[in-house]
mmCIF file of C-alpha atoms (C1' of nucleotides) in Angstrom:
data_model
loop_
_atom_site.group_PDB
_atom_site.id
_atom_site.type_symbol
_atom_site.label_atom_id
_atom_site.label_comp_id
_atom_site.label_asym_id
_atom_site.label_seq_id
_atom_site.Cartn_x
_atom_site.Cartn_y
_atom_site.Cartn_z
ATOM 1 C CA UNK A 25 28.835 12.059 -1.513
ATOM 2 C CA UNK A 26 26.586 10.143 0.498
ATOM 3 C CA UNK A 27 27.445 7.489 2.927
ATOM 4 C CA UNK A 28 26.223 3.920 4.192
ATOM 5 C CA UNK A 29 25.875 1.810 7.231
ATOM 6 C CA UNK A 30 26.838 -1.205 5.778
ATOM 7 C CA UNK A 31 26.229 -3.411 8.924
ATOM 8 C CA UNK A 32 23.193 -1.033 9.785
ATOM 9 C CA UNK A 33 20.108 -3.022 9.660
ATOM 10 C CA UNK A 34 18.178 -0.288 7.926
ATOM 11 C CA UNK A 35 17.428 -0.474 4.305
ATOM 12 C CA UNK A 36 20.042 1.484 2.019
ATOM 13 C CA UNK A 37 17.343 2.705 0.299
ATOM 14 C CA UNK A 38 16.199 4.540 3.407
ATOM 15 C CA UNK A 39 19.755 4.994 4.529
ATOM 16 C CA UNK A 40 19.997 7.400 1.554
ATOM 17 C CA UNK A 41 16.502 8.995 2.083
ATOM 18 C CA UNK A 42 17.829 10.177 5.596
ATOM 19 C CA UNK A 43 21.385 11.176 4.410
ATOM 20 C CA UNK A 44 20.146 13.345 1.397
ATOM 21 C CA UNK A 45 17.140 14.563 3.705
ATOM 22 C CA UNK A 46 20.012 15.557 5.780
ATOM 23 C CA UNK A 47 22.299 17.280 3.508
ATOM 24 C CA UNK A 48 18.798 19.521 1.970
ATOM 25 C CA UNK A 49 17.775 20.494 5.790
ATOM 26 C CA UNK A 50 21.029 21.494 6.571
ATOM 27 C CA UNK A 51 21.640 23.602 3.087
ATOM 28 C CA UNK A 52 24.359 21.443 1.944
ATOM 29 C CA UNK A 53 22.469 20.906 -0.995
ATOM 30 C CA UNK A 54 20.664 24.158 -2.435
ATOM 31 C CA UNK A 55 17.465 24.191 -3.849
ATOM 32 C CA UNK A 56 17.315 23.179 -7.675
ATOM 33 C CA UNK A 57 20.803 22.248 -7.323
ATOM 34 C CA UNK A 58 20.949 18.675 -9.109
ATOM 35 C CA UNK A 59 21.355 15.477 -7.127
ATOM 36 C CA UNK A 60 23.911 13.108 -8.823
ATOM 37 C CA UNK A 61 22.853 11.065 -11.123
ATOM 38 C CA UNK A 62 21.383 7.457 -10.393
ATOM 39 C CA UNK A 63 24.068 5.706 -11.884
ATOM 40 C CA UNK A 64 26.741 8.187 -10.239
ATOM 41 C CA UNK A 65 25.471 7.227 -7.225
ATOM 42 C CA UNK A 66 25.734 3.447 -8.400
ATOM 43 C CA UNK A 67 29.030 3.749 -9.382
ATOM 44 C CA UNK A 68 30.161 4.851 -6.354
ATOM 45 C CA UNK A 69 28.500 2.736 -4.056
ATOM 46 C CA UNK A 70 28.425 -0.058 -5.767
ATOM 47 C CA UNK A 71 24.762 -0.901 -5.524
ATOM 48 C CA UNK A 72 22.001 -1.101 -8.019
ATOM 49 C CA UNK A 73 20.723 1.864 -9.862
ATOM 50 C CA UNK A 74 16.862 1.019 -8.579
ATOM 51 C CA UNK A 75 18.253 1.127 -4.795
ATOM 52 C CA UNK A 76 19.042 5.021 -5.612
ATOM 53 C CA UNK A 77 16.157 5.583 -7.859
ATOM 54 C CA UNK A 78 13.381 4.216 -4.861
ATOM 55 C CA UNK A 79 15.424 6.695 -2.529
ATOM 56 C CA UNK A 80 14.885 9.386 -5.056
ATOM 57 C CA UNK A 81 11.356 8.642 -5.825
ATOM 58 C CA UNK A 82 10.810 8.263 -1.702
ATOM 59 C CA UNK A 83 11.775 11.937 -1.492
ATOM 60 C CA UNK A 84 10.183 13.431 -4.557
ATOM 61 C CA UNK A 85 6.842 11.976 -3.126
ATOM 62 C CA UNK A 86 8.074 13.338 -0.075
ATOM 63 C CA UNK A 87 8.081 16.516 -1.616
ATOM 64 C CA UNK A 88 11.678 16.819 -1.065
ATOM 65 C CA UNK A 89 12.758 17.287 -4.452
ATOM 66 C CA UNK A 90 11.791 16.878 -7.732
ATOM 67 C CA UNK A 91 12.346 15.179 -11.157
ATOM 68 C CA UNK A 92 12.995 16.879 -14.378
ATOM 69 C CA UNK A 93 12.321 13.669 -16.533
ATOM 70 C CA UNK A 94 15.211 12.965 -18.214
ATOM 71 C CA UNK A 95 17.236 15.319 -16.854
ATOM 72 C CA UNK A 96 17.803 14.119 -13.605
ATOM 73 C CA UNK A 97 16.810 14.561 -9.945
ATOM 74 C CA UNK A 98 16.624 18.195 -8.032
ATOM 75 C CA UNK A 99 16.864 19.491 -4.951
ATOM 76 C CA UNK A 100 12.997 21.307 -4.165
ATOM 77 C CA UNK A 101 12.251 25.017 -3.100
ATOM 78 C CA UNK A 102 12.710 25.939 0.187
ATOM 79 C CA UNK A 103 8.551 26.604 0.150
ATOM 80 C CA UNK A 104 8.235 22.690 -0.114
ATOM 81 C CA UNK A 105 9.986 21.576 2.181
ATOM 82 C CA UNK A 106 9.127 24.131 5.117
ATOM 83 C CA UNK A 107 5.957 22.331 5.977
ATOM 84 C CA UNK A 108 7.172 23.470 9.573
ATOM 85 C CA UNK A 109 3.688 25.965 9.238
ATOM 86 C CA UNK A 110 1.662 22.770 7.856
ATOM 87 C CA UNK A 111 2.787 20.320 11.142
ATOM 88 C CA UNK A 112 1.625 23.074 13.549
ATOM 89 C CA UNK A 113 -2.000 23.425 11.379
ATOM 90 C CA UNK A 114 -2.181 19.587 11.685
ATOM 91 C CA UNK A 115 -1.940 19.614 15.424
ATOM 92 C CA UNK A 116 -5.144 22.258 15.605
ATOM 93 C CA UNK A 117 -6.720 19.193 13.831
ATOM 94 C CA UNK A 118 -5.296 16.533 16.409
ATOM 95 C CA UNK A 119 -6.055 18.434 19.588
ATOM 96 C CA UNK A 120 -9.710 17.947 19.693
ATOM 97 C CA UNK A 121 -9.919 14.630 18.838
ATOM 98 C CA UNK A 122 -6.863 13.861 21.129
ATOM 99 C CA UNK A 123 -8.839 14.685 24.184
ATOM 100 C CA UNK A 124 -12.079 12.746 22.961
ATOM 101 C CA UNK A 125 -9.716 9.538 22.922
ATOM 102 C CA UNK A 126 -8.078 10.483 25.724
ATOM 103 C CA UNK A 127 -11.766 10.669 27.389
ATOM 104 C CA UNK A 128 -12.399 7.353 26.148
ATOM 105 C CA UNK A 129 -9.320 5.905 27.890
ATOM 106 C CA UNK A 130 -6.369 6.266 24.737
ATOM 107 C CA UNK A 131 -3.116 5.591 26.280
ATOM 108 C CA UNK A 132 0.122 6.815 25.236
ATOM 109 C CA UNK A 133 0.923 3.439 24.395
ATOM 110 C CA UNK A 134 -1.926 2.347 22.147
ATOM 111 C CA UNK A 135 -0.959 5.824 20.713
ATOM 112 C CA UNK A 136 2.581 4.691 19.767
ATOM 113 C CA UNK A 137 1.094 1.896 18.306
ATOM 114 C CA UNK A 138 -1.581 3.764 16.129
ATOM 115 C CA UNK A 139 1.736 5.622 14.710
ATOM 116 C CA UNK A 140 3.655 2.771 14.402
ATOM 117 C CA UNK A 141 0.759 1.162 12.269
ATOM 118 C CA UNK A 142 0.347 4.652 10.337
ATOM 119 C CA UNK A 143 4.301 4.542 9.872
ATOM 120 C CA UNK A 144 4.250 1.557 8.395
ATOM 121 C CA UNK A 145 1.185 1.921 5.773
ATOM 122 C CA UNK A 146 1.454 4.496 4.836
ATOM 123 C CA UNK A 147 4.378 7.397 4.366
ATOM 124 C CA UNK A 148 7.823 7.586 6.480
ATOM 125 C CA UNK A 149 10.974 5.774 5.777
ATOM 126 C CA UNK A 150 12.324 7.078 9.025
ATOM 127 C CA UNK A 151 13.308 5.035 11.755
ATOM 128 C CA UNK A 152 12.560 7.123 13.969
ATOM 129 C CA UNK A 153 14.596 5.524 16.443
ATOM 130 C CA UNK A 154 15.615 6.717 20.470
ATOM 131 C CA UNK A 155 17.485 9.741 18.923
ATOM 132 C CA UNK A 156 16.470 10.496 15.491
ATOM 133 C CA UNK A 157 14.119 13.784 15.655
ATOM 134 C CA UNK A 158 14.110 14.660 11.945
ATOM 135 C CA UNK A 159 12.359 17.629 11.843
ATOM 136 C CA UNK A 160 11.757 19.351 8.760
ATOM 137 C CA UNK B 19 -18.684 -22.002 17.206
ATOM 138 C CA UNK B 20 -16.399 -20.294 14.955
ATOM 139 C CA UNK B 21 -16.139 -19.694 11.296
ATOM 140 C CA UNK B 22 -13.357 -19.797 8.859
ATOM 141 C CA UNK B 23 -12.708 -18.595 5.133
ATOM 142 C CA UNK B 24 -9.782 -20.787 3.742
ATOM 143 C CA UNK B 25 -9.614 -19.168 0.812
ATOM 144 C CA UNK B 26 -9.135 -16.041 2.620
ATOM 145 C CA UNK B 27 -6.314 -14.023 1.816
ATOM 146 C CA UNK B 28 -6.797 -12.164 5.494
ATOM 147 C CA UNK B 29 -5.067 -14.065 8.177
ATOM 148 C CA UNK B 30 -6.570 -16.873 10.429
ATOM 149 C CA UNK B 31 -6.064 -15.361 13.247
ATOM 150 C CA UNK B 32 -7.234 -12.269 12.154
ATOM 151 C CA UNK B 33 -10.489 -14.081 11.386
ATOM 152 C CA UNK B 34 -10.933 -15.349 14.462
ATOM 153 C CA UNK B 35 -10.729 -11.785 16.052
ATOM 154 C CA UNK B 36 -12.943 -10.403 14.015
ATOM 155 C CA UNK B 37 -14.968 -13.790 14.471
ATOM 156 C CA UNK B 38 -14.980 -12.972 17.900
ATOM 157 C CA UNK B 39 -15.836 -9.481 18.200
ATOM 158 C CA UNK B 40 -18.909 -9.594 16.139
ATOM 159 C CA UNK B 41 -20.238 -12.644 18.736
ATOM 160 C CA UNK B 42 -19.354 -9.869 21.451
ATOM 161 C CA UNK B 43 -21.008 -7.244 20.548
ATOM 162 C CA UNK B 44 -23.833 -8.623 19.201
ATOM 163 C CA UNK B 45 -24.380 -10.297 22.840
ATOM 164 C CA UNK B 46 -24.274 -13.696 21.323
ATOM 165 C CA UNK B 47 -21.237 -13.868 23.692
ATOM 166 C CA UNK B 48 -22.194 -12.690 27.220
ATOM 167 C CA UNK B 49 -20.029 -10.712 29.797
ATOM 168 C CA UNK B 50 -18.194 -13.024 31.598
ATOM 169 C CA UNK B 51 -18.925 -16.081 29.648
ATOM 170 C CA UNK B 52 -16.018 -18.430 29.139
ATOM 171 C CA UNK B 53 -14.829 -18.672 25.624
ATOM 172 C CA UNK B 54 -13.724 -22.231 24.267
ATOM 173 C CA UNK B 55 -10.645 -22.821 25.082
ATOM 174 C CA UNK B 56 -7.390 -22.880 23.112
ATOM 175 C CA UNK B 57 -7.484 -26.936 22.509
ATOM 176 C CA UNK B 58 -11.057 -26.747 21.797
ATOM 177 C CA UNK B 59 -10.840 -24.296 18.827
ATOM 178 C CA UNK B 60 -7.891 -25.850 17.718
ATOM 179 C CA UNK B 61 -9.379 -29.168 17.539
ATOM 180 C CA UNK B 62 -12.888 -28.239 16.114
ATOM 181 C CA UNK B 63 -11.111 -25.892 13.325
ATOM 182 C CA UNK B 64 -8.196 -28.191 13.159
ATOM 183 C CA UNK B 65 -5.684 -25.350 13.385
ATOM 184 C CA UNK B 66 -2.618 -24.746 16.015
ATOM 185 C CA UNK B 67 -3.490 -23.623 19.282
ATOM 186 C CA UNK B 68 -0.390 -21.402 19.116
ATOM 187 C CA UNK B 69 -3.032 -19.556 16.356
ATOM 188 C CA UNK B 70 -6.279 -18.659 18.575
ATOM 189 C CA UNK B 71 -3.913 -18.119 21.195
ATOM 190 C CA UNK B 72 -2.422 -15.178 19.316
ATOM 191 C CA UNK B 73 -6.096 -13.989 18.796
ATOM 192 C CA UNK B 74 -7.751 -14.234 22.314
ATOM 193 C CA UNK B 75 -4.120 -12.535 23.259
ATOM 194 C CA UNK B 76 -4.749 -9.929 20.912
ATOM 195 C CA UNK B 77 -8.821 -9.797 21.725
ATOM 196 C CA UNK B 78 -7.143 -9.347 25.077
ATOM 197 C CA UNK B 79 -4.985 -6.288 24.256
ATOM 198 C CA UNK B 80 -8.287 -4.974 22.636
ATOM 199 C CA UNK B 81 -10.031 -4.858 26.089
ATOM 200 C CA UNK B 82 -12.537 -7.183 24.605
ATOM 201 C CA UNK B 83 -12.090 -10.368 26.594
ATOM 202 C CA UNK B 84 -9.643 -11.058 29.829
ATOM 203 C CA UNK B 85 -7.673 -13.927 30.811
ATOM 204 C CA UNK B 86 -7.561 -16.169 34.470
ATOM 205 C CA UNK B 87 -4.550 -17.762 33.931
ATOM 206 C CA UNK B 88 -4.926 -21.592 33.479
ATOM 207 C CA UNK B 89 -8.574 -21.008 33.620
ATOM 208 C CA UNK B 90 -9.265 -19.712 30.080
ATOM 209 C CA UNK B 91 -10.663 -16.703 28.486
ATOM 210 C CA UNK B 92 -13.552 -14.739 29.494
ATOM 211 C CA UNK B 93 -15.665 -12.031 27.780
ATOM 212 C CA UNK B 94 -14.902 -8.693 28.935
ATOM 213 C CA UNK B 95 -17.388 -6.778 30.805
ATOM 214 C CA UNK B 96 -19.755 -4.360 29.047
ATOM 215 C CA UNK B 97 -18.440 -0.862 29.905
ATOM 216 C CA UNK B 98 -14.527 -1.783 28.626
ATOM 217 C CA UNK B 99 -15.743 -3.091 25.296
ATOM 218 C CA UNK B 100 -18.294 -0.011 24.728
ATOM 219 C CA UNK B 101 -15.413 2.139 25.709
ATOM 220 C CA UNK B 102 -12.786 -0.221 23.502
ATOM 221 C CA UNK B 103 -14.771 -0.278 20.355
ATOM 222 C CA UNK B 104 -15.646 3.793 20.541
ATOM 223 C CA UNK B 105 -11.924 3.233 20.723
ATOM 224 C CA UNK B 106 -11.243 1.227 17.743
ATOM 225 C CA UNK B 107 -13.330 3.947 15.895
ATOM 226 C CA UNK B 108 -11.435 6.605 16.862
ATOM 227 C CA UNK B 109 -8.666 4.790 15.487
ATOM 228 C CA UNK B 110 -9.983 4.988 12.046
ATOM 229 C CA UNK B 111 -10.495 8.447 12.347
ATOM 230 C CA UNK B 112 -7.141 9.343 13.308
ATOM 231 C CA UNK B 113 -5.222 6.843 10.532
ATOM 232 C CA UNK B 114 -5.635 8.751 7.702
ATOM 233 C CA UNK B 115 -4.983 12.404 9.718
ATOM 234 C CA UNK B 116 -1.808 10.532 11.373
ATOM 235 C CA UNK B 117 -0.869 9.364 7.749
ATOM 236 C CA UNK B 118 -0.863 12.420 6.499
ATOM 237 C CA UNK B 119 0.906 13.976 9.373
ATOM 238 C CA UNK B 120 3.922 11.628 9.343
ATOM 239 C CA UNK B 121 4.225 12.712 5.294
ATOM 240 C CA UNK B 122 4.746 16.123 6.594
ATOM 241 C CA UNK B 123 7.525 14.858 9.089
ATOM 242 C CA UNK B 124 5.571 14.384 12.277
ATOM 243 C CA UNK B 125 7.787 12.263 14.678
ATOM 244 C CA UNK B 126 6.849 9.879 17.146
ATOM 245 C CA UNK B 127 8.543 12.354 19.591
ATOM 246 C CA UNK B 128 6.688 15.200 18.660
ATOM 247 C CA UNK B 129 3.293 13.098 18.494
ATOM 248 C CA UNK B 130 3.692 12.183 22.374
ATOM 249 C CA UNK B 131 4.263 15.718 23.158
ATOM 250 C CA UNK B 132 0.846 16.201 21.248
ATOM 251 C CA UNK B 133 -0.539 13.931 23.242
ATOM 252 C CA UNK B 134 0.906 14.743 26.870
ATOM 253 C CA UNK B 135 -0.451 18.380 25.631
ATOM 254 C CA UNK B 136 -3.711 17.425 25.341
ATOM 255 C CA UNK B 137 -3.854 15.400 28.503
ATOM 256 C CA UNK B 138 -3.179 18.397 30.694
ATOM 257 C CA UNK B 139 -5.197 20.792 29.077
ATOM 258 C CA UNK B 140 -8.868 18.856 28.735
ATOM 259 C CA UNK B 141 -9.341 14.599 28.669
ATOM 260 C CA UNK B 142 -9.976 13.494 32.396
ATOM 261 C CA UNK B 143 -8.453 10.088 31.577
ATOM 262 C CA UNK B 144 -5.554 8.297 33.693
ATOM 263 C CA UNK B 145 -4.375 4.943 32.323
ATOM 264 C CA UNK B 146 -6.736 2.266 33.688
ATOM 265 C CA UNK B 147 -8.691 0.116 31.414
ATOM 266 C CA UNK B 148 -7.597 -2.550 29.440
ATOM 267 C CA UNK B 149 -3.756 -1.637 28.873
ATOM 268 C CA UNK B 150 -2.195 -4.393 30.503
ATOM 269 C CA UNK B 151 -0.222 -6.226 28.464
ATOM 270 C CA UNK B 152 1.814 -8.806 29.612
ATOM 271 C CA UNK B 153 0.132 -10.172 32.961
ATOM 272 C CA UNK B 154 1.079 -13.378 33.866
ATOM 273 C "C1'" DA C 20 23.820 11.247 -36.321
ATOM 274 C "C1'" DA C 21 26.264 8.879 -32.801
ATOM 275 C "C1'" DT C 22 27.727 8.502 -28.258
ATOM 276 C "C1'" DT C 23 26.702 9.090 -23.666
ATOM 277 C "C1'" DC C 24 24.233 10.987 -20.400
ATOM 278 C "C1'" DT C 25 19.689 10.822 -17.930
ATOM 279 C "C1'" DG C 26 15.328 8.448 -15.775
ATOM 280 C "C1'" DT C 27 12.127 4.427 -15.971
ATOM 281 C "C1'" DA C 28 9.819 0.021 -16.406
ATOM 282 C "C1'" DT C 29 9.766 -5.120 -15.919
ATOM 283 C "C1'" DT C 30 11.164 -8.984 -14.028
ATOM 284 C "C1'" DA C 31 13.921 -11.947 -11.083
ATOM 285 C "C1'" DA C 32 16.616 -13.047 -7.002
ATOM 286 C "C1'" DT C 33 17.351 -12.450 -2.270
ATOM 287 C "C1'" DA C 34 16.482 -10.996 2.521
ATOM 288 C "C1'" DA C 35 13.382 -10.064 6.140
ATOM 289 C "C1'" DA C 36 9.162 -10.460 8.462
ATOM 290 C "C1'" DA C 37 4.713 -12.383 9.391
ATOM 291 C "C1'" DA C 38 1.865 -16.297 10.108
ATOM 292 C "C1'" DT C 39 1.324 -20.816 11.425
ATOM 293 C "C1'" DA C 40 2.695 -25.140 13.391
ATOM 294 C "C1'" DA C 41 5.182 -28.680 16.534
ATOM 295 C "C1'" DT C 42 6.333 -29.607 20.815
ATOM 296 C "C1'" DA C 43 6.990 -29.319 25.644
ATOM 297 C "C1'" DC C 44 6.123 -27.146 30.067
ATOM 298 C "C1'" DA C 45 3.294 -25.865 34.329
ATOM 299 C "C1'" DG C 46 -0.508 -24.649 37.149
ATOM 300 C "C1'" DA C 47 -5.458 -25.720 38.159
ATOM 301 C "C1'" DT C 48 -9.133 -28.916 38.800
ATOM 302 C "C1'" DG C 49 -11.758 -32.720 40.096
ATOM 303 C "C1'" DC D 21 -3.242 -38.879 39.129
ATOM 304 C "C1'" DA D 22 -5.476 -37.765 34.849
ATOM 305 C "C1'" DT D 23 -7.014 -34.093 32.320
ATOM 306 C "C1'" DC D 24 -8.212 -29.714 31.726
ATOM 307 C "C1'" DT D 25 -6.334 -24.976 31.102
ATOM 308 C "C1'" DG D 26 -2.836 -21.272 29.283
ATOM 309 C "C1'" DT D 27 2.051 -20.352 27.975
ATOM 310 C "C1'" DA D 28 6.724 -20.460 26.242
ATOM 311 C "C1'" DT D 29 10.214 -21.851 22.784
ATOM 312 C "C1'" DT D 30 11.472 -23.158 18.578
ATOM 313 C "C1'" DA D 31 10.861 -24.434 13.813
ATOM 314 C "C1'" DT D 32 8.438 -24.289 9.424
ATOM 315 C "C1'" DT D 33 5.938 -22.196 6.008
ATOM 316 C "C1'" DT D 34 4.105 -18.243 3.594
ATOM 317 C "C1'" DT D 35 4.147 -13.566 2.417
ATOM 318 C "C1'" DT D 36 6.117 -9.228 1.793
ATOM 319 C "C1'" DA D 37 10.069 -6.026 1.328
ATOM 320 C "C1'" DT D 38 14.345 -5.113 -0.532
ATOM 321 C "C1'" DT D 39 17.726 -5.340 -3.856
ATOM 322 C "C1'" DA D 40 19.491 -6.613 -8.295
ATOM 323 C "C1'" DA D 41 19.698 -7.654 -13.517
ATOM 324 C "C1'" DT D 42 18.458 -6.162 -17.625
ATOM 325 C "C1'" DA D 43 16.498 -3.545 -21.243
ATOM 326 C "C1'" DC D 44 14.170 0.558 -23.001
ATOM 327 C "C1'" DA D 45 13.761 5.563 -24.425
ATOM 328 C "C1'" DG D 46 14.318 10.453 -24.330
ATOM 329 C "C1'" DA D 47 17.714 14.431 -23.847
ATOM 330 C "C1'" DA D 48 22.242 16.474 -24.183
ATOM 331 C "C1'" DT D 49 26.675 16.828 -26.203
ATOM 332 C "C1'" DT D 50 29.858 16.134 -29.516
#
DNA sequence: AATTCTGTATTAATAAAAATAATACAGATG
DNA sequence: CATCTGTATTATTTTTATTAATACAGAATT
């Protein structure tokens, strides 16, 4: 089902975040429609159960799907994971303050950097390498 | 000149920038006045030199000091650190925003655009100031 | 009720990265 | 030339991130 970069330096665990994220954004996987299991996944990858269940965890805080305790791991309503309509709101935030810094001499590079930082705090798994524009 | 916390969990170096700062912009350090050097820290705090290197680089970065090369490190003159540490408060500002942001999928891609947008429309900025990095 | 599925929590082992140190180089200065 | 300065390269140590081993407990199925 899902697929690994062995010789990739990224994480598995984030390997699988960006492979399932994949496979809901592209309707592959249907909302509610279960996610196999944590040992499934195991199984057929060989790796540890807890590699699979961080992944899952990773995108249930992400809001990508959810967990029926006990039950197993689901694939979340379209409503959630839309938050195209959210990212746009979040830029009428950004703008002003954006051209304050920019006043005060922010560059595009200490910009990257401030993301990078945020990146690494805080949220994303993603890469978010040359090529990789996950939008959601 | 400087103090240290050994028992610390933050970083020496870190320390020392902070250290540093604080002597700035509380004028104990004046514009243009040479910091001790490299061997001089490293000998009065018995610590590597490699170590306040890596802060007066990073001070550097920071716009709050400036290097003549073989000549040692100098305190940076008023209106870049004014401007830097408006800067560095901006920065706090925007973490939280920008952490929340990259939760809802904002890429650095998409960021930059962001950014370029807001440069055309309003900040009168150009690069400038203290960006540059690696001058030798 | 027993077997087998599911997620979850705790702890340990390993891998990767950050922080610091050791050492050597090179220009500037007096 | 002797000594100051910063800098570059590499290694060591410390810390953090990642993965694994193992055990627990509820739900479903038989």
């Amino acid at each position: 089902m899902f697929e690994l970069d062995v010789r990739s330096r990224k994480p598995i665990y984030e390997q699988l975040i960006d492979n399932i994220k994949e496979l809901i954004v592209t309707r592959v996987l249907q909302p509610d429609e279960k996610l196999p299991s944590v040992r499934h996944v195991s199984k057929e990858l060989t790796i540890n159960p807890n590699t699979i269940q961080k992944a899952y965890r990773e995108l249930e805080r992400q809001g990508f799907v959810y967990s029926a305790s006990r039950k197993g791991y689901f694939v979340a309503p379209i409503d959630w994971i839309s938050n195209q309509g959210k990212l746009e709101e979040m830029k009428e935030q950004f703008q002003p303050l954006l051209k304050e810094a920019i006043y005060m001499g922010l560059t595009k590079k200490e910009l990257i950097r401030w993301f990078e930082e945020a990146e690494k705090e805080g949220g994303e798994a993603g890469d978010s390498g040359p090529e990789s524009d996950q939008n959601i």
